[in-house]
Amino acid sequence: MKSNDVILQTVTNIVLFIILMFSVFIFFNGHHEPGGGFIGGLMTSSALVLLLLAYDLETVKRVLPVDFKHVTAAGLLVAVGTGMGSFFFDAPFLSQTYGYRHFPVLGELELATALIFDIGVYLVVVGITLTIIQTIGEDR
Amino acid sequence: MTFQIMINLLMALIWMFMNDAWTFASFISGYAIGVAVLFFLRGFFPQRFYFGWIYSVVKLILIFLKELVLSAAEVVGQILQPKLKIKPGIFAMDIHLQRNWEVTVLSCLITLTPGTLVVDVSPDNKTLYIHAMHLPDTEAAKQDIRESFEKAIQEVSRT
């Protein structure tokens, strides 16, 4: 007897986009307000976990054909890469800088190398969380 | 529906380009002119004019608020009685809705109004199993839901 999940699935289809938008918002907020790479990554993972709860593992693998171990590796590579980047400017490892740059449409924006490091953190958190959950959830 | 809204937004954008005025006020005026043009040409579209759809959505919200107040008053009246005279029960109700979102909206509305609660949906989306707090007459309860919510939802999804 399989139960009918029509209500859960329909609500998930709507709420998923709101959660993902909010996770990106919190990720970019991390420089001056509470937020940042870690909590943004966990929020994205929670959205994908909701997808896993509403549908099954095969559907999510068909929608997102990503091996999350590779996502973790890419995140670590980005984080180490920002640390290595400081060697090119004769600065110590993992030193950071920021500057203001004018863009044609967006106007004045603050660019910081810490954001690139944060992207690495974000990818590592998403990759590790979903690897753990998919490994536990799979039938052997 | 969505196609008409897209055309209307595009017309508002074109209006802003023509006037070279990038303000919210010019967007609003362009949108209003677009509504007038769409209303004039509404016979060209296979769907109905989309303001009818907006009207039926607003009507559904108002029906929901009315039902919420009425049934909340009824529940409070049952609670404040010294002796419990309620007869709870679960009844099955056949629904005539096609799409998933219609079933979801109907279930949420039934659950949000006090006194009734959707317990389960049958696997073919044709039957809702509803738990009612006070159930003197099953047919009357079904008729009540049909008259209020289901008709309004069918009105919203009418093309």
XYZ file of C-alpha atoms in Angstrom:
299
model
C 0.000 0.000 0.000
C 1.715 3.120 -1.243
C 0.361 6.372 0.108
C -0.398 9.342 -2.091
C 2.110 12.181 -1.648
C 0.410 14.658 -3.971
C 0.117 17.448 -1.384
C 3.719 17.156 -0.180
C 5.084 17.058 -3.731
C 3.081 20.050 -4.935
C 4.090 22.173 -1.960
C 7.721 21.074 -2.395
C 7.729 22.219 -6.031
C 6.868 25.740 -4.869
C 8.819 25.997 -1.620
C 12.058 24.618 -3.134
C 12.654 27.780 -5.185
C 12.064 30.033 -2.180
C 14.544 28.069 -0.044
C 17.195 28.123 -2.782
C 16.791 31.882 -3.305
C 17.051 32.440 0.448
C 20.210 30.321 0.651
C 21.892 32.403 -2.055
C 20.772 35.598 -0.279
C 22.250 34.404 3.014
C 25.466 33.376 1.234
C 26.027 36.870 -0.194
C 24.947 38.502 3.084
C 27.835 36.936 4.979
C 30.231 39.824 4.563
C 28.460 42.445 6.652
C 25.534 40.672 8.266
C 24.920 37.232 9.775
C 25.239 34.543 7.146
C 28.004 33.209 4.958
C 29.223 30.133 3.160
C 28.542 27.544 5.836
C 24.931 28.414 6.611
C 24.194 29.056 2.932
C 25.515 25.618 2.030
C 23.444 23.982 4.754
C 20.340 25.832 3.522
C 20.904 24.588 -0.043
C 21.429 21.070 1.288
C 18.188 21.294 3.250
C 16.326 22.260 0.074
C 17.727 19.192 -1.697
C 16.894 17.018 1.335
C 13.288 18.243 1.093
C 13.355 17.146 -2.560
C 14.662 13.749 -1.455
C 11.859 13.447 1.118
C 9.099 14.356 -1.311
C 10.345 12.238 -4.236
C 12.688 9.272 -4.231
C 16.423 8.889 -4.766
C 16.201 7.883 -8.443
C 14.163 10.974 -9.358
C 16.602 13.314 -7.625
C 19.549 11.605 -9.342
C 17.801 12.085 -12.691
C 17.115 15.771 -11.962
C 20.599 16.450 -10.540
C 23.128 14.157 -12.249
C 25.926 15.360 -9.964
C 28.378 13.233 -8.021
C 28.569 15.172 -4.771
C 32.044 13.847 -3.953
C 33.274 15.850 -6.945
C 31.495 18.934 -5.548
C 33.414 18.540 -2.282
C 36.695 18.191 -4.154
C 35.956 21.258 -6.277
C 35.163 23.294 -3.174
C 38.437 22.310 -1.486
C 40.296 23.147 -4.697
C 38.715 26.629 -4.821
C 39.531 27.291 -1.164
C 43.164 26.199 -1.515
C 43.395 28.077 -4.819
C 42.525 31.386 -3.158
C 45.263 30.714 -0.606
C 47.772 29.958 -3.331
C 46.702 33.069 -5.236
C 48.267 35.266 -2.584
C 51.741 33.931 -3.537
C 51.530 35.751 -6.886
C 51.427 39.101 -5.082
C 54.253 38.324 -2.633
C 51.792 38.099 0.248
C 51.634 35.406 2.922
C 49.395 32.379 2.460
C 45.618 33.071 2.637
C 45.964 36.842 2.936
C 42.983 38.658 1.516
C 42.203 41.984 -0.084
C 39.172 43.913 -1.207
C 38.428 46.846 -3.473
C 35.647 48.879 -4.991
C 35.039 48.544 -8.694
C 32.512 50.337 -10.896
C 30.337 48.179 -13.144
C 28.311 49.545 -16.090
C 24.830 48.474 -14.944
C 25.190 47.417 -11.324
C 27.032 50.518 -10.141
C 29.568 50.532 -7.324
C 30.290 47.055 -5.956
C 32.629 45.820 -3.286
C 34.732 42.881 -4.427
C 36.546 40.752 -1.867
C 38.720 37.683 -2.334
C 37.112 36.302 0.831
C 33.981 35.707 -1.258
C 35.843 33.239 -3.467
C 37.035 31.376 -0.373
C 33.418 31.392 0.824
C 32.301 29.781 -2.448
C 34.765 26.984 -1.684
C 33.287 26.556 1.815
C 29.776 26.532 0.342
C 30.607 23.797 -2.169
C 32.315 21.650 0.480
C 29.329 21.881 2.825
C 26.799 21.031 0.108
C 28.912 18.150 -1.177
C 29.611 16.569 2.200
C 26.041 16.894 3.510
C 24.481 15.341 0.440
C 27.125 12.627 0.211
C 26.340 11.601 3.800
C 22.580 11.633 3.253
C 22.669 9.774 -0.066
C 25.062 7.150 1.309
C 22.788 6.519 4.297
C 19.647 6.558 2.172
C 20.738 4.119 -0.506
C 19.523 0.531 -0.385
C 22.260 -2.013 -0.465
C -3.038 33.367 -19.100
C 0.728 33.562 -18.600
C 1.115 34.452 -22.255
C -1.231 37.425 -21.837
C 0.646 38.618 -18.736
C 3.945 38.363 -20.622
C 2.540 40.388 -23.525
C 1.259 42.976 -21.065
C 4.667 43.324 -19.373
C 6.328 43.586 -22.794
C 3.932 46.362 -23.770
C 4.726 48.237 -20.554
C 8.440 47.894 -21.358
C 7.907 49.158 -24.921
C 5.965 52.110 -23.509
C 8.918 52.961 -21.273
C 11.264 52.740 -24.249
C 9.033 55.053 -26.306
C 8.883 57.686 -23.585
C 12.529 57.202 -22.541
C 11.238 57.440 -18.969
C 12.561 54.761 -16.639
C 10.313 55.361 -13.668
C 7.759 53.222 -11.883
C 5.011 55.678 -12.817
C 5.644 55.283 -16.548
C 5.708 51.503 -16.109
C 2.292 51.650 -14.402
C 0.805 53.859 -17.117
C 2.229 51.597 -19.844
C 0.802 48.562 -18.073
C -2.636 50.189 -17.863
C -2.561 51.005 -21.587
C -1.516 47.404 -22.249
C -4.519 46.151 -20.251
C -6.807 48.330 -22.339
C -5.299 47.043 -25.612
C -5.529 43.423 -24.419
C -9.151 43.922 -23.421
C -9.890 45.320 -26.888
C -8.238 42.305 -28.566
C -9.397 39.630 -26.082
C -11.234 37.694 -28.807
C -7.928 36.708 -30.419
C -6.792 34.590 -27.467
C -8.044 31.034 -26.959
C -8.039 31.596 -23.172
C -10.211 34.067 -21.334
C -9.075 37.590 -20.501
C -6.749 37.291 -17.532
C -8.483 39.827 -15.303
C -11.310 37.305 -14.972
C -8.735 34.899 -13.558
C -7.499 37.496 -11.050
C -11.125 38.165 -10.061
C -11.751 34.481 -9.366
C -8.544 34.172 -7.294
C -9.622 37.125 -5.140
C -13.077 35.569 -4.819
C -11.533 32.289 -3.625
C -9.532 34.154 -0.960
C -12.655 35.982 0.235
C -14.656 32.727 0.377
C -11.844 31.201 2.428
C -11.882 34.095 4.911
C -15.664 33.877 5.260
C -15.575 30.109 5.874
C -12.723 30.563 8.371
C -14.736 33.015 10.480
C -17.951 30.963 10.339
C -16.404 27.619 11.191
C -14.172 29.114 13.889
C -17.294 30.535 15.549
C -18.908 27.109 15.349
C -15.875 25.399 16.925
C -15.775 27.960 19.750
C -19.466 27.336 20.373
C -18.849 23.588 20.623
C -15.907 24.081 23.007
C -17.773 26.389 25.386
C -20.672 23.961 25.877
C -20.615 22.214 29.278
C -21.480 18.837 27.741
C -19.753 17.458 24.647
C -22.371 16.648 22.067
C -20.051 16.235 19.089
C -20.089 13.196 16.846
C -16.704 12.978 15.115
C -16.282 10.873 12.010
C -14.355 10.306 8.800
C -16.117 10.427 5.448
C -14.936 9.966 1.880
C -15.662 12.686 -0.637
C -15.347 12.388 -4.390
C -13.790 15.434 -6.006
C -13.894 16.483 -9.631
C -10.534 18.220 -9.943
C -7.890 17.383 -12.522
C -4.520 18.846 -11.624
C -2.239 18.301 -8.640
C -2.242 21.900 -7.484
C -6.035 21.996 -7.404
C -6.150 18.952 -5.123
C -3.445 20.504 -2.932
C -5.210 23.860 -2.634
C -8.542 22.197 -1.843
C -6.927 20.006 0.847
C -5.153 22.979 2.403
C -8.370 25.034 2.480
C -10.345 22.179 4.061
C -7.614 21.663 6.659
C -7.260 25.366 7.454
C -10.925 25.815 8.214
C -11.540 24.562 11.767
C -13.703 21.501 12.241
C -12.620 19.605 9.159
C -9.266 17.990 8.345
C -7.975 16.094 5.336
C -6.594 12.750 6.506
C -5.581 11.151 3.233
C -5.844 11.361 -0.534
C -6.651 8.262 -2.538
C -3.895 7.089 -4.943
C -5.828 8.201 -8.035
C -6.519 11.745 -6.680
C -10.261 11.136 -6.994
C -11.261 10.849 -3.329
C -10.413 12.838 -0.223
C -10.831 11.285 3.227
C -11.950 14.040 5.575
C -12.215 13.952 9.352
C -14.961 16.179 10.733
C -15.319 17.294 14.342
C -19.097 17.337 14.323
C -20.826 15.219 11.736
C -24.614 15.209 12.043
C -25.099 14.855 8.318
C -22.410 13.627 5.917
C -24.201 14.716 2.769
C -24.667 18.237 4.117
C -20.946 18.518 4.917
C -19.985 17.325 1.421
C -22.463 19.718 -0.130
C -21.051 22.560 1.961
C -17.472 21.948 0.762
C -18.637 21.543 -2.840
C -20.624 24.753 -2.816
C -17.897 26.832 -1.218
C -14.409 25.675 -2.197
C -14.591 23.257 -5.092
C -16.682 25.538 -7.287
C -14.346 28.453 -6.637
C -11.241 26.385 -7.457
C -12.856 25.141 -10.694
C -13.579 28.773 -11.488
C -9.891 29.654 -11.035
C -8.637 26.862 -13.302
C -11.214 27.486 -16.038
C -9.390 28.423 -19.237
